[in-house]
Amino acid sequence: MRIAVIFHRFGPYHCARLDAASRYCDITGIETAAETRESTWSPVHDASGYSRLTLFPAGGTGAMPAEHMSAHVRRALQSCSPDVVAIPGWSDNAAIAALRSCAETGIPAILMSESTTLDKPRVRWREWIKQRIVDLYSTALVGGQRHIDYLVDLGMPRDRIFTGYDVVDNDYFAWKANEVRGQKKEVRRKYGLPKNYFLASARFIEKKNLFTLIRGYAGYRHAAANSELRTSNSEPWVLVLLGDGPLKSDLCRLIADLRLDSSVLLPGFKQYDELPFYYGLANAFVHASTTEQWGLVVNEAVASALPVIVSNRCGCVPELVQDNGFTFDPTNKRDLASRLFEIASLSEEKREGLGQASRRIAANFGSESFGQGLEHAGRMAIELPPKKLGALKRALLFGAMR
């Protein structure tokens, strides 16, 4: 079975998934643009297990006319002659162009989605349009239960929805984190890392809720400083916050205002090969987003055997946060502070138990899950009757391209 899989830009996560999928199917990965403003990952050129096409190597797709995009997508699909096409969502021109091409040629399409009902307030007329577009997909590949529920609300039959979309290369993070733990002194010295710290990793943008994270952390430090449990060897943990973005200067001001300059470290954005140095020596991982369709950084943390503290708004919570940590209300800094304090107050043995629980959970969310889910979705899509593109849906697809 030949499957074309479309992503906007290939990063380490996409390449790991495609490589895993190539063990189950004949895969062609189609990258819309090699350069984007949103992504700061270094280019990944390895495509050992699959074929790779890049529509626009120089990027610049933002203001591209819809028909120009459609022509490139159509030619790419014709060149690889897939039996099925896996398409990321319904919100950008490349995805809509691919869906329209599939509907016009009778090639079944798999919807790759991580949208949930909680992402944003839903508007009835927009959901009506979305339902008609989703109906043109034969099957779907999603991350977890919240994504399944939303697609069912949009009319996708539950038995046509498969999981495995939101995964990372678990073996990479597990092996590298263990390697780092075997050389703690050298790594701490090289990267300036403290003995005990919470780790967070996010773009510095509004939905990542980093102001609440820092305020909640300040509350934790206040509680820890006044706790009867404190000893001379149990100073409050540091917060190491990886990432960069437009809110950095505002975050730095807040850190200064709260007098946390020596307690909140901002090492900057880190590339894929540097991340295990930070995961490997962290005591726990925290993710505070108010809106998060999934949260792949949580995958990385559980694969690295860390206890986790995750916002209950994150799509990954039902699957990745169980007996390995806690959830919290991201609008409540006191709730977050209490969870940070709770984790930090545990014995090393109990934290180790949470970390081992993370490792067990991660075993079900490796890259191979993407390959298996994609194969199942593809085989069912081929068996189902072809979708029909009537005048209304054709007009909706045309209108969706902007």
Short mmCIF file of C-alpha atoms in Angstrom, two decimals:
data_model
loop_
_atom_site.label_atom_id
_atom_site.label_comp_id
_atom_site.label_asym_id
_atom_site.label_seq_id
_atom_site.Cartn_x
_atom_site.Cartn_y
_atom_site.Cartn_z
CA MET A 1 0.00 0.00 0.00
CA ARG A 2 1.42 3.35 -1.08
CA ILE A 3 0.60 6.24 1.24
CA ALA A 4 1.51 9.88 0.69
CA VAL A 5 1.79 11.74 4.00
CA ILE A 6 1.68 15.53 3.94
CA PHE A 7 3.19 17.79 6.60
CA HIS A 8 3.75 21.56 6.48
CA ARG A 9 7.45 21.31 7.39
CA PHE A 10 9.48 18.29 8.41
CA GLY A 11 10.95 18.45 11.88
CA PRO A 12 12.49 15.66 13.97
CA TYR A 13 9.05 14.40 15.07
CA HIS A 14 7.70 14.11 11.55
CA CYS A 15 10.75 12.30 10.24
CA ALA A 16 10.68 9.80 13.12
CA ARG A 17 7.02 9.03 12.37
CA LEU A 18 7.58 8.65 8.64
CA ASP A 19 10.56 6.39 9.17
CA ALA A 20 8.48 4.20 11.50
CA ALA A 21 5.57 4.16 9.03
CA SER A 22 7.89 2.98 6.25
CA ARG A 23 8.16 -0.36 8.07
CA TYR A 24 4.45 -0.92 7.45
CA CYS A 25 3.75 0.80 4.11
CA ASP A 26 5.42 2.35 1.07
CA ILE A 27 5.66 5.96 2.27
CA THR A 28 6.20 9.22 0.41
CA GLY A 29 6.52 12.21 2.72
CA ILE A 30 5.41 15.48 1.13
CA GLU A 31 6.72 18.62 2.81
CA THR A 32 4.94 21.83 1.87
CA ALA A 33 7.81 24.19 2.72
CA ALA A 34 11.39 23.60 3.87
CA GLU A 35 11.50 26.96 5.64
CA THR A 36 8.77 28.58 7.76
CA ARG A 37 8.62 31.51 10.15
CA GLU A 38 6.97 29.38 12.84
CA SER A 39 9.52 26.58 13.01
CA THR A 40 13.01 27.05 14.44
CA TRP A 41 14.10 23.41 14.17
CA SER A 42 17.24 22.77 12.18
CA PRO A 43 16.49 21.09 8.81
CA VAL A 44 16.28 17.30 8.89
CA HIS A 45 17.58 15.84 5.64
CA ASP A 46 17.61 12.13 6.44
CA ALA A 47 14.84 10.13 4.76
CA SER A 48 16.31 6.64 4.92
CA GLY A 49 13.10 4.63 4.97
CA TYR A 50 10.80 6.70 2.79
CA SER A 51 10.69 8.92 -0.29
CA ARG A 52 10.57 12.65 0.25
CA LEU A 53 9.22 15.56 -1.80
CA THR A 54 9.44 19.25 -0.90
CA LEU A 55 7.03 21.52 -2.76
CA PHE A 56 8.68 24.83 -1.92
CA PRO A 57 12.33 24.46 -0.78
CA ALA A 58 12.67 28.21 -0.20
CA GLY A 59 9.44 28.52 1.78
CA GLY A 60 7.36 31.62 1.13
CA THR A 61 3.95 29.94 1.05
CA GLY A 62 2.19 32.47 3.27
CA ALA A 63 0.92 34.82 0.54
CA MET A 64 0.85 32.25 -2.24
CA PRO A 65 -2.26 32.24 -4.49
CA ALA A 66 -4.50 29.27 -3.75
CA GLU A 67 -4.43 27.91 -7.29
CA HIS A 68 -0.62 28.03 -7.35
CA MET A 69 -0.55 25.89 -4.21
CA SER A 70 -3.19 23.55 -5.67
CA ALA A 71 -1.16 23.00 -8.83
CA HIS A 72 1.97 22.04 -6.88
CA VAL A 73 0.06 19.69 -4.58
CA ARG A 74 -1.69 18.06 -7.52
CA ARG A 75 1.58 17.48 -9.38
CA ALA A 76 3.22 16.01 -6.28
CA LEU A 77 0.38 13.53 -5.79
CA GLN A 78 0.43 12.57 -9.45
CA SER A 79 4.17 11.93 -9.29
CA CYS A 80 3.94 9.44 -6.42
CA SER A 81 0.63 7.76 -7.42
CA PRO A 82 -0.54 6.93 -3.87
CA ASP A 83 -3.30 4.52 -2.95
CA VAL A 84 -4.16 6.77 0.01
CA VAL A 85 -3.21 10.31 1.08
CA ALA A 86 -2.82 11.34 4.75
CA ILE A 87 -3.58 15.04 5.19
CA PRO A 88 -2.92 17.25 8.26
CA GLY A 89 -6.26 18.79 9.17
CA TRP A 90 -8.40 21.24 7.25
CA SER A 91 -7.04 24.69 8.06
CA ASP A 92 -4.33 25.49 5.53
CA ASN A 93 -4.23 25.73 1.76
CA ALA A 94 -2.00 22.71 1.20
CA ALA A 95 -4.36 20.46 3.19
CA ILE A 96 -7.46 21.73 1.40
CA ALA A 97 -5.71 21.44 -1.98
CA ALA A 98 -4.76 17.84 -1.23
CA LEU A 99 -8.28 16.98 -0.08
CA ARG A 100 -9.79 18.52 -3.21
CA SER A 101 -7.36 16.61 -5.43
CA CYS A 102 -8.23 13.35 -3.66
CA ALA A 103 -11.98 13.96 -3.99
CA GLU A 104 -11.63 14.79 -7.70
CA THR A 105 -9.51 11.73 -8.49
CA GLY A 106 -11.19 9.19 -6.20
CA ILE A 107 -8.15 8.64 -3.97
CA PRO A 108 -9.22 8.05 -0.35
CA ALA A 109 -7.96 10.56 2.21
CA ILE A 110 -6.96 10.06 5.85
CA LEU A 111 -7.51 13.02 8.16
CA MET A 112 -4.61 13.55 10.57
CA SER A 113 -6.02 15.68 13.38
CA GLU A 114 -5.34 16.77 16.94
CA SER A 115 -8.21 19.24 17.34
CA THR A 116 -10.41 19.03 20.44
CA THR A 117 -13.62 20.68 21.59
CA LEU A 118 -11.65 22.57 24.25
CA ASP A 119 -9.30 24.34 21.84
CA LYS A 120 -11.47 27.44 21.40
CA PRO A 121 -15.11 28.54 21.54
CA ARG A 122 -16.94 26.80 18.71
CA VAL A 123 -19.12 28.78 16.29
CA ARG A 124 -22.11 26.90 14.91
CA TRP A 125 -21.80 27.96 11.25
CA ARG A 126 -18.08 27.21 11.20
CA GLU A 127 -18.70 23.77 12.65
CA TRP A 128 -21.35 23.17 9.96
CA ILE A 129 -18.78 23.91 7.25
CA LYS A 130 -16.20 21.77 9.01
CA GLN A 131 -18.60 18.82 9.13
CA ARG A 132 -18.98 18.91 5.33
CA ILE A 133 -15.22 19.04 4.85
CA VAL A 134 -14.57 16.23 7.35
CA ASP A 135 -17.13 14.11 5.47
CA LEU A 136 -14.74 14.02 2.49
CA TYR A 137 -12.19 12.07 4.55
CA SER A 138 -12.58 8.30 4.60
CA THR A 139 -10.80 7.66 7.91
CA ALA A 140 -8.80 9.55 10.53
CA LEU A 141 -5.59 9.24 12.54
CA VAL A 142 -5.55 11.18 15.83
CA GLY A 143 -3.66 11.44 19.10
CA GLY A 144 -6.18 10.34 21.70
CA GLN A 145 -9.66 10.29 23.18
CA ARG A 146 -10.34 14.04 23.13
CA HIS A 147 -9.57 14.12 19.41
CA ILE A 148 -11.79 11.10 18.78
CA ASP A 149 -14.69 12.74 20.61
CA TYR A 150 -14.39 15.94 18.59
CA LEU A 151 -14.28 14.14 15.25
CA VAL A 152 -17.32 12.10 16.24
CA ASP A 153 -19.08 15.41 16.97
CA LEU A 154 -18.14 16.47 13.43
CA GLY A 155 -19.70 13.34 11.97
CA MET A 156 -16.78 10.93 11.56
CA PRO A 157 -17.88 7.38 12.52
CA ARG A 158 -16.00 6.27 15.62
CA ASP A 159 -14.88 2.98 14.07
CA ARG A 160 -13.07 4.88 11.31
CA ILE A 161 -10.83 6.80 13.72
CA PHE A 162 -7.44 5.36 14.66
CA THR A 163 -4.83 6.55 17.16
CA GLY A 164 -1.06 6.98 16.99
CA TYR A 165 -0.71 10.45 15.50
CA ASP A 166 0.93 12.28 18.41
CA VAL A 167 4.06 10.30 19.15
CA VAL A 168 7.80 10.87 19.45
CA ASP A 169 10.87 8.68 19.16
CA ASN A 170 10.70 7.21 22.68
CA ASP A 171 13.87 5.18 22.29
CA TYR A 172 15.87 8.30 21.47
CA PHE A 173 14.73 10.21 24.55
CA ALA A 174 14.93 7.22 26.90
CA TRP A 175 18.40 6.17 25.79
CA LYS A 176 19.83 9.68 25.70
CA ALA A 177 18.35 10.62 29.10
CA ASN A 178 19.87 7.52 30.69
CA GLU A 179 23.21 8.32 29.06
CA VAL A 180 23.10 11.82 30.55
CA ARG A 181 22.30 10.45 34.02
CA GLY A 182 25.49 8.43 33.82
CA GLN A 183 27.57 11.60 33.54
CA LYS A 184 25.73 14.03 35.80
CA LYS A 185 28.68 16.07 37.01
CA GLU A 186 30.07 16.78 33.56
CA VAL A 187 26.67 17.69 32.10
CA ARG A 188 25.72 19.95 35.03
CA ARG A 189 29.00 21.80 34.71
CA LYS A 190 28.80 22.16 30.92
CA TYR A 191 25.17 23.38 30.83
CA GLY A 192 25.09 25.27 34.13
CA LEU A 193 22.29 23.13 35.53
CA PRO A 194 21.37 23.06 39.25
CA LYS A 195 21.09 19.92 41.34
CA ASN A 196 17.28 20.04 41.56
CA TYR A 197 14.96 21.64 39.02
CA PHE A 198 11.59 21.63 37.36
CA LEU A 199 11.85 21.63 33.56
CA ALA A 200 9.46 23.38 31.17
CA SER A 201 9.78 23.74 27.40
CA ALA A 202 7.56 25.95 25.25
CA ARG A 203 7.37 28.75 22.72
CA PHE A 204 7.06 32.08 24.49
CA ILE A 205 3.55 32.82 23.25
CA GLU A 206 0.26 33.56 25.01
CA LYS A 207 -1.37 30.13 24.97
CA LYS A 208 1.63 28.52 26.68
CA ASN A 209 0.56 30.39 29.85
CA LEU A 210 4.11 31.09 31.00
CA PHE A 211 3.15 34.07 33.15
CA THR A 212 0.96 31.79 35.27
CA LEU A 213 3.75 29.22 35.31
CA ILE A 214 6.18 31.76 36.74
CA ARG A 215 3.67 33.13 39.25
CA GLY A 216 2.77 29.60 40.32
CA TYR A 217 6.44 28.81 40.69
CA ALA A 218 6.87 31.91 42.86
CA GLY A 219 4.04 30.61 45.04
CA TYR A 220 5.78 27.25 45.30
CA ARG A 221 9.02 28.90 46.44
CA HIS A 222 7.16 30.86 49.10
CA ALA A 223 5.50 27.68 50.38
CA ALA A 224 8.77 25.75 50.28
CA ALA A 225 10.65 28.47 52.15
CA ASN A 226 8.10 28.37 54.96
CA SER A 227 7.57 24.62 55.08
CA GLU A 228 8.30 22.58 58.19
CA LEU A 229 9.57 19.90 55.81
CA ARG A 230 12.48 22.06 54.71
CA THR A 231 15.99 21.06 55.78
CA SER A 232 19.41 22.46 55.09
CA ASN A 233 19.69 20.06 52.14
CA SER A 234 16.29 20.77 50.59
CA GLU A 235 16.47 24.22 49.06
CA PRO A 236 13.53 25.05 46.74
CA TRP A 237 13.99 23.67 43.25
CA VAL A 238 14.96 25.94 40.36
CA LEU A 239 12.73 26.37 37.28
CA VAL A 240 14.53 25.80 33.96
CA LEU A 241 12.41 27.17 31.12
CA LEU A 242 13.52 26.24 27.59
CA GLY A 243 12.29 28.17 24.57
CA ASP A 244 12.05 31.58 22.99
CA GLY A 245 9.47 33.80 21.39
CA PRO A 246 7.79 37.21 21.25
CA LEU A 247 6.93 37.32 24.97
CA LYS A 248 10.49 36.87 26.19
CA SER A 249 11.07 40.48 27.30
CA ASP A 250 7.75 40.51 29.20
CA LEU A 251 8.64 37.25 30.92
CA CYS A 252 12.05 38.59 31.90
CA ARG A 253 10.40 41.64 33.45
CA LEU A 254 8.04 39.44 35.46
CA ILE A 255 10.94 37.30 36.66
CA ALA A 256 12.77 40.43 37.78
CA ASP A 257 9.68 41.89 39.46
CA LEU A 258 9.21 38.67 41.45
CA ARG A 259 12.93 38.60 42.31
CA LEU A 260 13.37 35.21 40.69
CA ASP A 261 16.43 36.06 38.55
CA SER A 262 18.57 33.40 40.21
CA SER A 263 15.73 30.87 40.45
CA VAL A 264 14.31 30.86 36.91
CA LEU A 265 16.85 29.96 34.23
CA LEU A 266 16.21 30.74 30.55
CA PRO A 267 18.75 28.77 28.48
CA GLY A 268 16.90 29.62 25.25
CA PHE A 269 15.53 27.43 22.47
CA LYS A 270 17.30 24.08 22.21
CA GLN A 271 17.59 21.87 19.17
CA TYR A 272 16.53 18.24 19.20
CA ASP A 273 19.99 16.85 19.96
CA GLU A 274 20.37 19.10 23.04
CA LEU A 275 17.03 18.35 24.71
CA PRO A 276 18.08 15.11 26.47
CA PHE A 277 20.71 16.99 28.49
CA TYR A 278 17.88 18.95 30.13
CA TYR A 279 15.38 16.09 30.43
CA GLY A 280 18.00 13.70 31.76
CA LEU A 281 18.85 15.75 34.86
CA ALA A 282 15.43 17.27 35.64
CA ASN A 283 13.47 16.19 38.72
CA ALA A 284 10.05 16.76 37.11
CA PHE A 285 8.44 18.33 34.05
CA VAL A 286 5.70 20.98 34.05
CA HIS A 287 3.48 22.15 31.18
CA ALA A 288 1.01 24.98 31.80
CA SER A 289 -0.78 25.72 28.50
CA THR A 290 -4.33 27.06 28.52
CA THR A 291 -4.81 25.67 25.01
CA GLU A 292 -2.86 22.65 23.76
CA GLN A 293 -4.20 20.23 21.17
CA TRP A 294 -1.83 17.56 22.47
CA GLY A 295 1.60 18.55 23.89
CA LEU A 296 4.50 16.56 22.43
CA VAL A 297 6.85 17.92 25.09
CA VAL A 298 4.91 15.78 27.56
CA ASN A 299 5.69 12.74 25.39
CA GLU A 300 9.37 13.66 25.61
CA ALA A 301 9.17 13.97 29.38
CA VAL A 302 7.44 10.64 29.96
CA ALA A 303 9.83 8.92 27.55
CA SER A 304 12.64 10.39 29.67
CA ALA A 305 11.03 8.82 32.78
CA LEU A 306 10.10 12.10 34.49
CA PRO A 307 7.17 12.79 36.82
CA VAL A 308 4.88 15.30 35.10
CA ILE A 309 2.63 18.19 36.15
CA VAL A 310 0.35 19.06 33.22
CA SER A 311 -2.46 21.53 32.59
CA ASN A 312 -5.83 19.79 32.41
CA ARG A 313 -6.46 21.65 29.13
CA CYS A 314 -3.81 19.66 27.28
CA GLY A 315 -5.13 17.09 24.83
CA CYS A 316 -2.63 14.46 25.98
CA VAL A 317 -3.87 14.34 29.59
CA PRO A 318 -6.16 11.26 29.38
CA GLU A 319 -3.38 9.22 27.79
CA LEU A 320 -0.13 10.55 29.26
CA VAL A 321 -0.99 11.75 32.79
CA GLN A 322 -2.13 8.90 35.01
CA ASP A 323 -0.19 7.51 37.98
CA ASN A 324 2.95 9.36 36.89
CA GLY A 325 2.10 12.87 38.11
CA PHE A 326 -0.63 15.47 38.46
CA THR A 327 -2.89 17.77 36.50
CA PHE A 328 -3.90 21.30 37.47
CA ASP A 329 -6.18 24.15 36.48
CA PRO A 330 -4.04 26.45 34.28
CA THR A 331 -6.05 29.50 35.32
CA ASN A 332 -5.23 28.94 39.00
CA LYS A 333 -1.66 29.76 40.04
CA ARG A 334 -2.31 28.42 43.56
CA ASP A 335 -3.34 25.05 42.17
CA LEU A 336 -0.12 24.94 40.18
CA ALA A 337 1.97 26.02 43.18
CA SER A 338 0.49 23.25 45.32
CA ARG A 339 1.27 20.63 42.65
CA LEU A 340 4.85 21.84 42.35
CA PHE A 341 5.19 21.69 46.13
CA GLU A 342 3.65 18.22 46.24
CA ILE A 343 6.11 16.79 43.71
CA ALA A 344 9.10 18.46 45.35
CA SER A 345 8.05 17.17 48.79
CA LEU A 346 8.03 13.52 47.73
CA SER A 347 10.85 11.23 48.68
CA GLU A 348 13.34 10.36 45.98
CA GLU A 349 11.98 6.81 46.01
CA LYS A 350 8.41 7.97 45.35
CA ARG A 351 9.53 10.31 42.55
CA GLU A 352 11.43 7.43 41.04
CA GLY A 353 8.19 5.44 41.10
CA LEU A 354 6.39 8.21 39.21
CA GLY A 355 9.20 8.25 36.68
CA GLN A 356 8.92 4.51 36.13
CA ALA A 357 5.17 4.93 35.63
CA SER A 358 5.98 7.51 32.95
CA ARG A 359 8.25 5.02 31.24
CA ARG A 360 5.47 2.40 31.19
CA ILE A 361 2.98 4.90 29.75
CA ALA A 362 5.45 6.02 27.07
CA ALA A 363 5.74 2.44 25.80
CA ASN A 364 2.30 2.81 24.17
CA PHE A 365 3.20 6.05 22.39
CA GLY A 366 6.31 5.30 20.37
CA SER A 367 6.86 6.11 16.70
CA GLU A 368 5.74 2.63 15.70
CA SER A 369 2.23 3.53 16.88
CA PHE A 370 2.06 6.11 14.09
CA GLY A 371 3.02 3.48 11.51
CA GLN A 372 0.48 0.96 12.80
CA GLY A 373 -2.32 3.51 13.06
CA LEU A 374 -1.58 4.87 9.59
CA GLU A 375 -1.60 1.39 8.09
CA HIS A 376 -4.95 0.51 9.71
CA ALA A 377 -6.49 3.82 8.63
CA GLY A 378 -5.17 3.35 5.10
CA ARG A 379 -6.47 -0.19 4.67
CA MET A 380 -9.94 0.75 5.88
CA ALA A 381 -9.97 3.84 3.65
CA ILE A 382 -9.26 1.71 0.58
CA GLU A 383 -12.09 -0.69 1.43
CA LEU A 384 -14.72 2.05 1.86
CA PRO A 385 -16.77 3.48 -1.03
CA PRO A 386 -15.14 6.53 -2.65
CA LYS A 387 -16.27 9.95 -1.49
CA LYS A 388 -18.36 12.08 -3.84
CA LEU A 389 -17.55 15.74 -4.39
CA GLY A 390 -20.86 17.50 -4.98
CA ALA A 391 -21.37 21.13 -5.89
CA LEU A 392 -21.80 22.27 -2.27
CA LYS A 393 -18.65 20.60 -0.97
CA ARG A 394 -16.67 21.76 -4.00
CA ALA A 395 -17.74 25.33 -3.24
CA LEU A 396 -16.85 24.94 0.45
CA LEU A 397 -13.37 23.67 -0.41
CA PHE A 398 -12.87 26.53 -2.83
CA GLY A 399 -13.99 29.00 -0.17
CA ALA A 400 -11.77 27.41 2.48
CA MET A 401 -8.64 28.20 0.45
CA ARG A 402 -7.49 31.72 1.10
#
